[in-house]
PDB file of N, CA and C in Angstrom:
ATOM      1  N   MET Q  12       0.815  -1.192   0.000  1.00 56.00           N
ATOM      2  CA  MET Q  12       0.000   0.000   0.000  1.00 56.00           C
ATOM      3  C   MET Q  12       0.860   1.259   0.000  1.00 56.00           C
ATOM      4  N   VAL Q  13       1.869   1.332   0.857  1.00 67.00           N
ATOM      5  CA  VAL Q  13       2.687   2.540   0.934  1.00 67.00           C
ATOM      6  C   VAL Q  13       3.490   2.771  -0.346  1.00 67.00           C
ATOM      7  N   ASP Q  14       3.603   1.757  -1.196  1.00 66.00           N
ATOM      8  CA  ASP Q  14       4.290   1.931  -2.472  1.00 66.00           C
ATOM      9  C   ASP Q  14       3.558   2.922  -3.366  1.00 66.00           C
ATOM     10  N   ASP Q  15       2.279   3.114  -3.123  1.00 80.00           N
ATOM     11  CA  ASP Q  15       1.464   4.022  -3.932  1.00 80.00           C
ATOM     12  C   ASP Q  15       1.550   5.476  -3.476  1.00 80.00           C
ATOM     13  N   ILE Q  16       2.359   5.775  -2.472  1.00 84.00           N
ATOM     14  CA  ILE Q  16       2.453   7.137  -1.936  1.00 84.00           C
ATOM     15  C   ILE Q  16       2.930   8.122  -3.002  1.00 84.00           C
ATOM     16  N   ASP Q  17       3.690   7.658  -3.980  1.00 82.00           N
ATOM     17  CA  ASP Q  17       4.164   8.553  -5.034  1.00 82.00           C
ATOM     18  C   ASP Q  17       3.018   9.231  -5.765  1.00 82.00           C
ATOM     19  N   GLY Q  18       1.854   8.643  -5.766  1.00 88.00           N
ATOM     20  CA  GLY Q  18       0.700   9.211  -6.453  1.00 88.00           C
ATOM     21  C   GLY Q  18      -0.102  10.190  -5.617  1.00 88.00           C
ATOM     22  N   THR Q  19       0.359  10.524  -4.417  1.00 92.00           N
ATOM     23  CA  THR Q  19      -0.381  11.429  -3.543  1.00 92.00           C
ATOM     24  C   THR Q  19       0.075  12.871  -3.735  1.00 92.00           C
ATOM     25  N   THR Q  20      -0.785  13.802  -3.356  1.00 92.00           N
ATOM     26  CA  THR Q  20      -0.462  15.224  -3.444  1.00 92.00           C
ATOM     27  C   THR Q  20       0.350  15.649  -2.224  1.00 92.00           C
ATOM     28  N   LEU Q  21       0.870  16.867  -2.268  1.00 90.00           N
ATOM     29  CA  LEU Q  21       1.629  17.392  -1.135  1.00 90.00           C
ATOM     30  C   LEU Q  21       0.750  17.456   0.114  1.00 90.00           C
ATOM     31  N   ALA Q  22      -0.465  17.947  -0.019  1.00 91.00           N
ATOM     32  CA  ALA Q  22      -1.369  18.029   1.138  1.00 91.00           C
ATOM     33  C   ALA Q  22      -1.635  16.639   1.717  1.00 91.00           C
ATOM     34  N   GLN Q  23      -1.836  15.664   0.862  1.00 94.00           N
ATOM     35  CA  GLN Q  23      -2.083  14.300   1.333  1.00 94.00           C
ATOM     36  C   GLN Q  23      -0.863  13.750   2.055  1.00 94.00           C
ATOM     37  N   ARG Q  24       0.323  14.067   1.567  1.00 93.00           N
ATOM     38  CA  ARG Q  24       1.549  13.599   2.227  1.00 93.00           C
ATOM     39  C   ARG Q  24       1.728  14.229   3.596  1.00 93.00           C
ATOM     40  N   ILE Q  25       1.391  15.503   3.701  1.00 93.00           N
ATOM     41  CA  ILE Q  25       1.468  16.174   5.003  1.00 93.00           C
ATOM     42  C   ILE Q  25       0.513  15.507   5.984  1.00 93.00           C
ATOM     43  N   ILE Q  26      -0.690  15.202   5.534  1.00 95.00           N
ATOM     44  CA  ILE Q  26      -1.687  14.535   6.378  1.00 95.00           C
ATOM     45  C   ILE Q  26      -1.192  13.151   6.791  1.00 95.00           C
ATOM     46  N   LEU Q  27      -0.615  12.407   5.854  1.00 95.00           N
ATOM     47  CA  LEU Q  27      -0.068  11.079   6.178  1.00 95.00           C
ATOM     48  C   LEU Q  27       1.043  11.187   7.213  1.00 95.00           C
ATOM     49  N   CYS Q  28       1.892  12.187   7.071  1.00 94.00           N
ATOM     50  CA  CYS Q  28       2.971  12.420   8.036  1.00 94.00           C
ATOM     51  C   CYS Q  28       2.387  12.656   9.432  1.00 94.00           C
ATOM     52  N   CYS Q  29       1.384  13.507   9.504  1.00 94.00           N
ATOM     53  CA  CYS Q  29       0.752  13.813  10.790  1.00 94.00           C
ATOM     54  C   CYS Q  29       0.060  12.588  11.384  1.00 94.00           C
ATOM     55  N   LEU Q  30      -0.626  11.835  10.556  1.00 96.00           N
ATOM     56  CA  LEU Q  30      -1.297  10.631  11.053  1.00 96.00           C
ATOM     57  C   LEU Q  30      -0.286   9.587  11.526  1.00 96.00           C
ATOM     58  N   ALA Q  31       0.866   9.511  10.865  1.00 95.00           N
ATOM     59  CA  ALA Q  31       1.907   8.584  11.313  1.00 95.00           C
ATOM     60  C   ALA Q  31       2.381   8.974  12.709  1.00 95.00           C
ATOM     61  N   ASP Q  32       2.586  10.266  12.930  1.00 94.00           N
ATOM     62  CA  ASP Q  32       3.016  10.736  14.249  1.00 94.00           C
ATOM     63  C   ASP Q  32       1.938  10.512  15.305  1.00 94.00           C
ATOM     64  N   LEU Q  33       0.716  10.863  14.969  1.00 96.00           N
ATOM     65  CA  LEU Q  33      -0.386  10.667  15.915  1.00 96.00           C
ATOM     66  C   LEU Q  33      -0.570   9.188  16.248  1.00 96.00           C
ATOM     67  N   SER Q  34      -0.415   8.345  15.263  1.00 95.00           N
ATOM     68  CA  SER Q  34      -0.552   6.910  15.472  1.00 95.00           C
ATOM     69  C   SER Q  34       0.519   6.392  16.420  1.00 95.00           C
ATOM     70  N   THR Q  35       1.744   6.838  16.215  1.00 94.00           N
ATOM     71  CA  THR Q  35       2.859   6.425  17.073  1.00 94.00           C
ATOM     72  C   THR Q  35       2.627   6.867  18.517  1.00 94.00           C
ATOM     73  N   GLU Q  36       1.997   8.026  18.676  1.00 94.00           N
ATOM     74  CA  GLU Q  36       1.715   8.559  20.012  1.00 94.00           C
ATOM     75  C   GLU Q  36       0.466   7.948  20.637  1.00 94.00           C
ATOM     76  N   GLY Q  37      -0.207   7.063  19.894  1.00 94.00           N
ATOM     77  CA  GLY Q  37      -1.433   6.455  20.399  1.00 94.00           C
ATOM     78  C   GLY Q  37      -2.614   7.407  20.383  1.00 94.00           C
ATOM     79  N   ALA Q  38      -2.550   8.428  19.517  1.00 94.00           N
ATOM     80  CA  ALA Q  38      -3.591   9.456  19.476  1.00 94.00           C
ATOM     81  C   ALA Q  38      -4.525   9.321  18.271  1.00 94.00           C
ATOM     82  N   THR Q  39      -4.583   8.121  17.698  1.00 93.00           N
ATOM     83  CA  THR Q  39      -5.525   7.903  16.593  1.00 93.00           C
ATOM     84  C   THR Q  39      -6.550   6.875  17.038  1.00 93.00           C
ATOM     85  N   PRO Q  40      -7.744   6.941  16.508  1.00 94.00           N
ATOM     86  CA  PRO Q  40      -8.159   7.841  15.440  1.00 94.00           C
ATOM     87  C   PRO Q  40      -8.237   9.288  15.924  1.00 94.00           C
ATOM     88  N   ALA Q  41      -7.969  10.217  14.987  1.00 95.00           N
ATOM     89  CA  ALA Q  41      -7.983  11.653  15.277  1.00 95.00           C
ATOM     90  C   ALA Q  41      -8.951  12.341  14.325  1.00 95.00           C
ATOM     91  N   ASN Q  42      -9.549  13.422  14.783  1.00 94.00           N
ATOM     92  CA  ASN Q  42     -10.469  14.144  13.901  1.00 94.00           C
ATOM     93  C   ASN Q  42      -9.699  15.155  13.048  1.00 94.00           C
ATOM     94  N   SER Q  43     -10.363  15.720  12.073  1.00 94.00           N
ATOM     95  CA  SER Q  43      -9.704  16.614  11.119  1.00 94.00           C
ATOM     96  C   SER Q  43      -9.109  17.850  11.787  1.00 94.00           C
ATOM     97  N   ALA Q  44      -9.752  18.363  12.826  1.00 94.00           N
ATOM     98  CA  ALA Q  44      -9.226  19.538  13.524  1.00 94.00           C
ATOM     99  C   ALA Q  44      -7.893  19.221  14.206  1.00 94.00           C
ATOM    100  N   GLU Q  45      -7.801  18.045  14.832  1.00 94.00           N
ATOM    101  CA  GLU Q  45      -6.552  17.640  15.484  1.00 94.00           C
ATOM    102  C   GLU Q  45      -5.441  17.445  14.453  1.00 94.00           C
ATOM    103  N   ILE Q  46      -5.793  16.870  13.326  1.00 95.00           N
ATOM    104  CA  ILE Q  46      -4.816  16.628  12.270  1.00 95.00           C
ATOM    105  C   ILE Q  46      -4.335  17.957  11.691  1.00 95.00           C
ATOM    106  N   ARG Q  47      -5.262  18.869  11.446  1.00 94.00           N
ATOM    107  CA  ARG Q  47      -4.897  20.176  10.890  1.00 94.00           C
ATOM    108  C   ARG Q  47      -4.023  20.952  11.871  1.00 94.00           C
ATOM    109  N   GLU Q  48      -4.341  20.893  13.149  1.00 94.00           N
ATOM    110  CA  GLU Q  48      -3.548  21.591  14.165  1.00 94.00           C
ATOM    111  C   GLU Q  48      -2.101  21.092  14.161  1.00 94.00           C
ATOM    112  N   LEU Q  49      -1.930  19.781  14.113  1.00 93.00           N
ATOM    113  CA  LEU Q  49      -0.583  19.218  14.072  1.00 93.00           C
ATOM    114  C   LEU Q  49       0.129  19.603  12.774  1.00 93.00           C
ATOM    115  N   ALA Q  50      -0.585  19.564  11.667  1.00 92.00           N
ATOM    116  CA  ALA Q  50       0.011  19.938  10.377  1.00 92.00           C
ATOM    117  C   ALA Q  50       0.490  21.387  10.405  1.00 92.00           C
ATOM    118  N   THR Q  51      -0.320  22.263  10.948  1.00 90.00           N
ATOM    119  CA  THR Q  51       0.053  23.679  11.042  1.00 90.00           C
ATOM    120  C   THR Q  51       1.285  23.860  11.919  1.00 90.00           C
ATOM    121  N   GLU Q  52       1.322  23.168  13.054  1.00 89.00           N
ATOM    122  CA  GLU Q  52       2.493  23.229  13.943  1.00 89.00           C
ATOM    123  C   GLU Q  52       3.752  22.785  13.213  1.00 89.00           C
ATOM    124  N   ARG Q  53       3.664  21.656  12.530  1.00 85.00           N
ATOM    125  CA  ARG Q  53       4.823  21.109  11.824  1.00 85.00           C
ATOM    126  C   ARG Q  53       5.293  22.035  10.708  1.00 85.00           C
ATOM    127  N   ILE Q  54       4.366  22.554   9.944  1.00 85.00           N
ATOM    128  CA  ILE Q  54       4.722  23.445   8.830  1.00 85.00           C
ATOM    129  C   ILE Q  54       5.385  24.709   9.373  1.00 85.00           C
ATOM    130  N   ASP Q  55       4.829  25.273  10.439  1.00 82.00           N
ATOM    131  CA  ASP Q  55       5.401  26.483  11.036  1.00 82.00           C
ATOM    132  C   ASP Q  55       6.799  26.235  11.602  1.00 82.00           C
ATOM    133  N   LYS Q  56       7.006  25.081  12.223  1.00 77.00           N
ATOM    134  CA  LYS Q  56       8.308  24.751  12.819  1.00 77.00           C
ATOM    135  C   LYS Q  56       9.396  24.540  11.771  1.00 77.00           C
ATOM    136  N   THR Q  57       9.029  24.004  10.610  1.00 71.00           N
ATOM    137  CA  THR Q  57      10.040  23.697   9.602  1.00 71.00           C
ATOM    138  C   THR Q  57      10.499  24.922   8.850  1.00 71.00           C
ATOM    139  N   ASP Q  58       9.736  26.006   8.942  1.00 59.00           N
ATOM    140  CA  ASP Q  58      10.131  27.245   8.288  1.00 59.00           C
ATOM    141  C   ASP Q  58      10.330  27.051   6.787  1.00 59.00           C
ATOM    142  N   THR Q  59       9.478  26.237   6.193  1.00 55.00           N
ATOM    143  CA  THR Q  59       9.589  25.971   4.767  1.00 55.00           C
ATOM    144  C   THR Q  59       8.403  26.562   4.021  1.00 55.00           C
ATOM    145  N   ASP Q  60       8.660  27.109   2.863  1.00 56.00           N
ATOM    146  CA  ASP Q  60       7.585  27.664   2.041  1.00 56.00           C
ATOM    147  C   ASP Q  60       6.973  26.608   1.138  1.00 56.00           C
ATOM    148  N   ALA Q  61       7.634  25.477   1.013  1.00 52.00           N
ATOM    149  CA  ALA Q  61       7.161  24.432   0.099  1.00 52.00           C
ATOM    150  C   ALA Q  61       5.787  23.921   0.496  1.00 52.00           C
ATOM    151  N   ALA Q  62       5.532  23.858   1.794  1.00 53.00           N
ATOM    152  CA  ALA Q  62       4.270  23.298   2.261  1.00 53.00           C
ATOM    153  C   ALA Q  62       3.163  24.341   2.358  1.00 53.00           C
ATOM    154  N   GLY Q  63       3.515  25.570   2.650  1.00 64.00           N
ATOM    155  CA  GLY Q  63       2.490  26.601   2.783  1.00 64.00           C
ATOM    156  C   GLY Q  63       1.617  26.348   3.995  1.00 64.00           C
ATOM    157  N   HIS Q  64       0.344  26.693   3.906  1.00 78.00           N
ATOM    158  CA  HIS Q  64      -0.606  26.454   4.987  1.00 78.00           C
ATOM    159  C   HIS Q  64      -1.768  25.640   4.456  1.00 78.00           C
ATOM    160  N   LEU Q  65      -2.312  24.816   5.301  1.00 84.00           N
ATOM    161  CA  LEU Q  65      -3.462  23.993   4.920  1.00 84.00           C
ATOM    162  C   LEU Q  65      -4.730  24.561   5.537  1.00 84.00           C
ATOM    163  N   THR Q  66      -5.703  24.830   4.703  1.00 89.00           N
ATOM    164  CA  THR Q  66      -6.995  25.271   5.206  1.00 89.00           C
ATOM    165  C   THR Q  66      -7.777  24.049   5.666  1.00 89.00           C
ATOM    166  N   GLU Q  67      -8.882  24.303   6.345  1.00 91.00           N
ATOM    167  CA  GLU Q  67      -9.737  23.190   6.768  1.00 91.00           C
ATOM    168  C   GLU Q  67     -10.244  22.422   5.549  1.00 91.00           C
ATOM    169  N   ALA Q  68     -10.566  23.146   4.485  1.00 93.00           N
ATOM    170  CA  ALA Q  68     -11.035  22.502   3.254  1.00 93.00           C
ATOM    171  C   ALA Q  68      -9.933  21.646   2.625  1.00 93.00           C
ATOM    172  N   ASP Q  69      -8.684  22.134   2.657  1.00 93.00           N
ATOM    173  CA  ASP Q  69      -7.557  21.356   2.131  1.00 93.00           C
ATOM    174  C   ASP Q  69      -7.419  20.036   2.882  1.00 93.00           C
ATOM    175  N   VAL Q  70      -7.529  20.116   4.195  1.00 94.00           N
ATOM    176  CA  VAL Q  70      -7.391  18.923   5.035  1.00 94.00           C
ATOM    177  C   VAL Q  70      -8.517  17.933   4.739  1.00 94.00           C
ATOM    178  N   MET Q  71      -9.730  18.435   4.629  1.00 95.00           N
ATOM    179  CA  MET Q  71     -10.869  17.539   4.361  1.00 95.00           C
ATOM    180  C   MET Q  71     -10.750  16.895   2.976  1.00 95.00           C
ATOM    181  N   ARG Q  72     -10.350  17.664   1.967  1.00 95.00           N
ATOM    182  CA  ARG Q  72     -10.162  17.090   0.626  1.00 95.00           C
ATOM    183  C   ARG Q  72      -9.093  16.008   0.658  1.00 95.00           C
ATOM    184  N   ALA Q  73      -7.991  16.298   1.348  1.00 95.00           N
ATOM    185  CA  ALA Q  73      -6.893  15.330   1.434  1.00 95.00           C
ATOM    186  C   ALA Q  73      -7.347  14.071   2.165  1.00 95.00           C
ATOM    187  N   LEU Q  74      -8.046  14.240   3.279  1.00 96.00           N
ATOM    188  CA  LEU Q  74      -8.526  13.082   4.033  1.00 96.00           C
ATOM    189  C   LEU Q  74      -9.503  12.248   3.210  1.00 96.00           C
ATOM    190  N   ASN Q  75     -10.426  12.905   2.519  1.00 96.00           N
ATOM    191  CA  ASN Q  75     -11.389  12.171   1.690  1.00 96.00           C
ATOM    192  C   ASN Q  75     -10.686  11.373   0.594  1.00 96.00           C
ATOM    193  N   ALA Q  76      -9.693  11.976  -0.044  1.00 95.00           N
ATOM    194  CA  ALA Q  76      -8.944  11.273  -1.093  1.00 95.00           C
ATOM    195  C   ALA Q  76      -8.152  10.111  -0.506  1.00 95.00           C
ATOM    196  N   LEU Q  77      -7.577  10.307   0.685  1.00 95.00           N
ATOM    197  CA  LEU Q  77      -6.802   9.243   1.322  1.00 95.00           C
ATOM    198  C   LEU Q  77      -7.697   8.089   1.766  1.00 95.00           C
ATOM    199  N   VAL Q  78      -8.900   8.396   2.194  1.00 96.00           N
ATOM    200  CA  VAL Q  78      -9.863   7.343   2.546  1.00 96.00           C
ATOM    201  C   VAL Q  78     -10.240   6.569   1.284  1.00 96.00           C
ATOM    202  N   GLU Q  79     -10.504   7.303   0.222  1.00 95.00           N
ATOM    203  CA  GLU Q  79     -10.893   6.667  -1.043  1.00 95.00           C
ATOM    204  C   GLU Q  79      -9.789   5.758  -1.586  1.00 95.00           C
ATOM    205  N   SER Q  80      -8.539   6.176  -1.420  1.00 93.00           N
ATOM    206  CA  SER Q  80      -7.420   5.366  -1.920  1.00 93.00           C
ATOM    207  C   SER Q  80      -6.928   4.353  -0.877  1.00 93.00           C
ATOM    208  N   GLU Q  81      -7.622   4.273   0.248  1.00 91.00           N
ATOM    209  CA  GLU Q  81      -7.392   3.286   1.305  1.00 91.00           C
ATOM    210  C   GLU Q  81      -6.071   3.440   2.056  1.00 91.00           C
ATOM    211  N   PHE Q  82      -5.508   4.646   2.063  1.00 94.00           N
ATOM    212  CA  PHE Q  82      -4.353   4.940   2.916  1.00 94.00           C
ATOM    213  C   PHE Q  82      -4.817   5.190   4.347  1.00 94.00           C
ATOM    214  N   VAL Q  83      -6.048   5.684   4.465  1.00 95.00           N
ATOM    215  CA  VAL Q  83      -6.601   6.114   5.744  1.00 95.00           C
ATOM    216  C   VAL Q  83      -7.978   5.480   5.919  1.00 95.00           C
ATOM    217  N   GLU Q  84      -8.274   5.160   7.170  1.00 95.00           N
ATOM    218  CA  GLU Q  84      -9.579   4.598   7.513  1.00 95.00           C
ATOM    219  C   GLU Q  84     -10.385   5.656   8.262  1.00 95.00           C
ATOM    220  N   GLU Q  85     -11.645   5.778   7.914  1.00 93.00           N
ATOM    221  CA  GLU Q  85     -12.545   6.747   8.529  1.00 93.00           C
ATOM    222  C   GLU Q  85     -13.475   6.013   9.487  1.00 93.00           C
ATOM    223  N   SER Q  86     -13.715   6.614  10.655  1.00 92.00           N
ATOM    224  CA  SER Q  86     -14.635   5.990  11.610  1.00 92.00           C
ATOM    225  C   SER Q  86     -15.442   7.070  12.318  1.00 92.00           C
ATOM    226  N   SER Q  87     -16.556   6.665  12.873  1.00 87.00           N
ATOM    227  CA  SER Q  87     -17.387   7.577  13.659  1.00 87.00           C
ATOM    228  C   SER Q  87     -16.916   7.522  15.099  1.00 87.00           C
ATOM    229  N   PRO Q  88     -16.909   8.662  15.767  1.00 76.00           N
ATOM    230  CA  PRO Q  88     -16.472   8.674  17.172  1.00 76.00           C
ATOM    231  C   PRO Q  88     -17.455   7.926  18.065  1.00 76.00           C
ATOM    232  N   ASP Q  89     -16.938   7.434  19.181  1.00 67.00           N
ATOM    233  CA  ASP Q  89     -17.784   6.728  20.147  1.00 67.00           C
ATOM    234  C   ASP Q  89     -18.741   7.676  20.851  1.00 67.00           C
ATOM    235  N   SER Q  90     -18.288   8.901  21.069  1.00 59.00           N
ATOM    236  CA  SER Q  90     -19.138   9.866  21.765  1.00 59.00           C
ATOM    237  C   SER Q  90     -19.622  10.918  20.775  1.00 59.00           C
ATOM    238  N   HIS Q  91     -20.801  11.384  20.990  1.00 54.00           N
ATOM    239  CA  HIS Q  91     -21.410  12.387  20.123  1.00 54.00           C
ATOM    240  C   HIS Q  91     -21.688  13.651  20.919  1.00 54.00           C
ATOM    241  N   SER Q  92     -21.787  14.746  20.218  1.00 53.00           N
ATOM    242  CA  SER Q  92     -22.156  16.001  20.862  1.00 53.00           C
ATOM    243  C   SER Q  92     -23.629  15.937  21.274  1.00 53.00           C
ATOM    244  N   PRO Q  93     -24.088  16.882  22.046  1.00 53.00           N
ATOM    245  CA  PRO Q  93     -25.488  16.863  22.493  1.00 53.00           C
ATOM    246  C   PRO Q  93     -26.508  16.817  21.358  1.00 53.00           C
ATOM    247  N   VAL Q  94     -26.158  17.315  20.194  1.00 49.00           N
ATOM    248  CA  VAL Q  94     -27.103  17.284  19.082  1.00 49.00           C
ATOM    249  C   VAL Q  94     -26.940  16.028  18.237  1.00 49.00           C
ATOM    250  N   GLY Q  95     -26.127  15.101  18.700  1.00 45.00           N
ATOM    251  CA  GLY Q  95     -25.997  13.820  18.019  1.00 45.00           C
ATOM    252  C   GLY Q  95     -25.014  13.791  16.871  1.00 45.00           C
ATOM    253  N   LYS Q  96     -24.246  14.846  16.718  1.00 59.00           N
ATOM    254  CA  LYS Q  96     -23.273  14.882  15.628  1.00 59.00           C
ATOM    255  C   LYS Q  96     -21.872  14.760  16.219  1.00 59.00           C
ATOM    256  N   GLY Q  97     -21.050  14.031  15.558  1.00 70.00           N
ATOM    257  CA  GLY Q  97     -19.663  13.909  15.977  1.00 70.00           C
ATOM    258  C   GLY Q  97     -18.771  14.001  14.761  1.00 70.00           C
ATOM    259  N   ARG Q  98     -17.584  14.521  14.942  1.00 81.00           N
ATOM    260  CA  ARG Q  98     -16.638  14.612  13.834  1.00 81.00           C
ATOM    261  C   ARG Q  98     -16.129  13.224  13.497  1.00 81.00           C
ATOM    262  N   LEU Q  99     -15.991  12.974  12.216  1.00 92.00           N
ATOM    263  CA  LEU Q  99     -15.398  11.713  11.804  1.00 92.00           C
ATOM    264  C   LEU Q  99     -13.953  11.675  12.274  1.00 92.00           C
ATOM    265  N   GLU Q 100     -13.455  10.480  12.487  1.00 95.00           N
ATOM    266  CA  GLU Q 100     -12.074  10.304  12.946  1.00 95.00           C
ATOM    267  C   GLU Q 100     -11.322   9.458  11.933  1.00 95.00           C
ATOM    268  N   TYR Q 101     -10.002   9.647  11.901  1.00 96.00           N
ATOM    269  CA  TYR Q 101      -9.174   9.036  10.871  1.00 96.00           C
ATOM    270  C   TYR Q 101      -7.953   8.363  11.481  1.00 96.00           C
ATOM    271  N   SER Q 102      -7.555   7.254  10.862  1.00 96.00           N
ATOM    272  CA  SER Q 102      -6.338   6.548  11.269  1.00 96.00           C
ATOM    273  C   SER Q 102      -5.708   5.911  10.035  1.00 96.00           C
ATOM    274  N   LEU Q 103      -4.421   5.622  10.123  1.00 96.00           N
ATOM    275  CA  LEU Q 103      -3.698   4.982   9.021  1.00 96.00           C
ATOM    276  C   LEU Q 103      -4.127   3.535   8.860  1.00 96.00           C
ATOM    277  N   THR Q 104      -4.041   3.048   7.648  1.00 95.00           N
ATOM    278  CA  THR Q 104      -4.294   1.626   7.410  1.00 95.00           C
ATOM    279  C   THR Q 104      -2.983   0.853   7.324  1.00 95.00           C
ATOM    280  N   SER Q 105      -1.854   1.567   7.308  1.00 93.00           N
ATOM    281  CA  SER Q 105      -0.525   0.943   7.228  1.00 93.00           C
ATOM    282  C   SER Q 105       0.275   1.269   8.475  1.00 93.00           C
ATOM    283  N   ASP Q 106       1.380   0.581   8.636  1.00 94.00           N
ATOM    284  CA  ASP Q 106       2.288   0.827   9.741  1.00 94.00           C
ATOM    285  C   ASP Q 106       2.847   2.249   9.649  1.00 94.00           C
ATOM    286  N   PRO Q 107       2.820   3.010  10.739  1.00 95.00           N
ATOM    287  CA  PRO Q 107       3.307   4.389  10.701  1.00 95.00           C
ATOM    288  C   PRO Q 107       4.759   4.516  10.232  1.00 95.00           C
ATOM    289  N   GLU Q 108       5.606   3.585  10.636  1.00 95.00           N
ATOM    290  CA  GLU Q 108       7.015   3.675  10.228  1.00 95.00           C
ATOM    291  C   GLU Q 108       7.179   3.404   8.739  1.00 95.00           C
ATOM    292  N   ALA Q 109       6.364   2.533   8.180  1.00 94.00           N
ATOM    293  CA  ALA Q 109       6.401   2.286   6.734  1.00 94.00           C
ATOM    294  C   ALA Q 109       5.963   3.536   5.965  1.00 94.00           C
ATOM    295  N   VAL Q 110       4.980   4.243   6.507  1.00 93.00           N
ATOM    296  CA  VAL Q 110       4.520   5.490   5.884  1.00 93.00           C
ATOM    297  C   VAL Q 110       5.634   6.528   5.941  1.00 93.00           C
ATOM    298  N   ARG Q 111       6.253   6.696   7.116  1.00 93.00           N
ATOM    299  CA  ARG Q 111       7.365   7.652   7.243  1.00 93.00           C
ATOM    300  C   ARG Q 111       8.491   7.323   6.275  1.00 93.00           C
ATOM    301  N   SER Q 112       8.831   6.064   6.201  1.00 93.00           N
ATOM    302  CA  SER Q 112       9.912   5.631   5.312  1.00 93.00           C
ATOM    303  C   SER Q 112       9.600   5.981   3.856  1.00 93.00           C
ATOM    304  N   ALA Q 113       8.366   5.768   3.445  1.00 92.00           N
ATOM    305  CA  ALA Q 113       7.966   6.073   2.071  1.00 92.00           C
ATOM    306  C   ALA Q 113       7.971   7.583   1.812  1.00 92.00           C
ATOM    307  N   LEU Q 114       7.705   8.380   2.849  1.00 92.00           N
ATOM    308  CA  LEU Q 114       7.648   9.835   2.683  1.00 92.00           C
ATOM    309  C   LEU Q 114       9.025  10.501   2.724  1.00 92.00           C
ATOM    310  N   ARG Q 115      10.014   9.827   3.276  1.00 91.00           N
ATOM    311  CA  ARG Q 115      11.342  10.441   3.439  1.00 91.00           C
ATOM    312  C   ARG Q 115      12.000  10.855   2.122  1.00 91.00           C
ATOM    313  N   SER Q 116      11.632  10.215   1.034  1.00 88.00           N
ATOM    314  CA  SER Q 116      12.260  10.554  -0.251  1.00 88.00           C
ATOM    315  C   SER Q 116      11.760  11.888  -0.807  1.00 88.00           C
ATOM    316  N   ASP Q 117      10.673  12.418  -0.270  1.00 88.00           N
ATOM    317  CA  ASP Q 117      10.142  13.711  -0.725  1.00 88.00           C
ATOM    318  C   ASP Q 117      10.816  14.813   0.083  1.00 88.00           C
ATOM    319  N   GLU Q 118      11.654  15.608  -0.573  1.00 87.00           N
ATOM    320  CA  GLU Q 118      12.413  16.651   0.126  1.00 87.00           C
ATOM    321  C   GLU Q 118      11.511  17.714   0.752  1.00 87.00           C
ATOM    322  N   ARG Q 119      10.283  17.846   0.256  1.00 85.00           N
ATOM    323  CA  ARG Q 119       9.333  18.804   0.838  1.00 85.00           C
ATOM    324  C   ARG Q 119       8.771  18.284   2.157  1.00 85.00           C
ATOM    325  N   ILE Q 120       8.693  16.970   2.305  1.00 87.00           N
ATOM    326  CA  ILE Q 120       8.099  16.351   3.488  1.00 87.00           C
ATOM    327  C   ILE Q 120       9.148  15.976   4.529  1.00 87.00           C
ATOM    328  N   ALA Q 121      10.356  15.663   4.084  1.00 85.00           N
ATOM    329  CA  ALA Q 121      11.421  15.220   5.002  1.00 85.00           C
ATOM    330  C   ALA Q 121      11.573  16.117   6.233  1.00 85.00           C
ATOM    331  N   PRO Q 122      11.538  17.451   6.119  1.00 85.00           N
ATOM    332  CA  PRO Q 122      11.662  18.265   7.329  1.00 85.00           C
ATOM    333  C   PRO Q 122      10.523  18.067   8.334  1.00 85.00           C
ATOM    334  N   LEU Q 123       9.361  17.662   7.859  1.00 84.00           N
ATOM    335  CA  LEU Q 123       8.229  17.448   8.753  1.00 84.00           C
ATOM    336  C   LEU Q 123       8.377  16.148   9.546  1.00 84.00           C
ATOM    337  N   LEU Q 124       9.242  15.274   9.081  1.00 83.00           N
ATOM    338  CA  LEU Q 124       9.427  13.974   9.714  1.00 83.00           C
ATOM    339  C   LEU Q 124      10.439  14.015  10.850  1.00 83.00           C
ATOM    340  N   GLU Q 125      11.115  15.113  11.016  1.00 70.00           N
ATOM    341  CA  GLU Q 125      12.182  15.188  12.030  1.00 70.00           C
ATOM    342  C   GLU Q 125      11.688  15.658  13.365  1.00 70.00           C
TER     343      GLU Q 125
END
């Protein structure tokens, strides 16, 4: 599965990087807001212009594409808000270290992996 990472966009790779980290920390499944927050932190820390900033819409498009291509699994949260709605949660379908290894060859993503 991780062999197909070459076909992903920059935004999707950033999301995969963040999900790999969250997974390693035992913080998955994670919702889109948590993923975007981590992505923003990582992009800001690397001081790179290659990644830019991800909007909420960018993150959702990337997550939807990653779910469709089976890099990421989508699930409903166990707890719901008082109105019965809960944010979808996401986790990797592959080993986090295999994902990191596949992403290391992209010079735009490598700084986010450190």
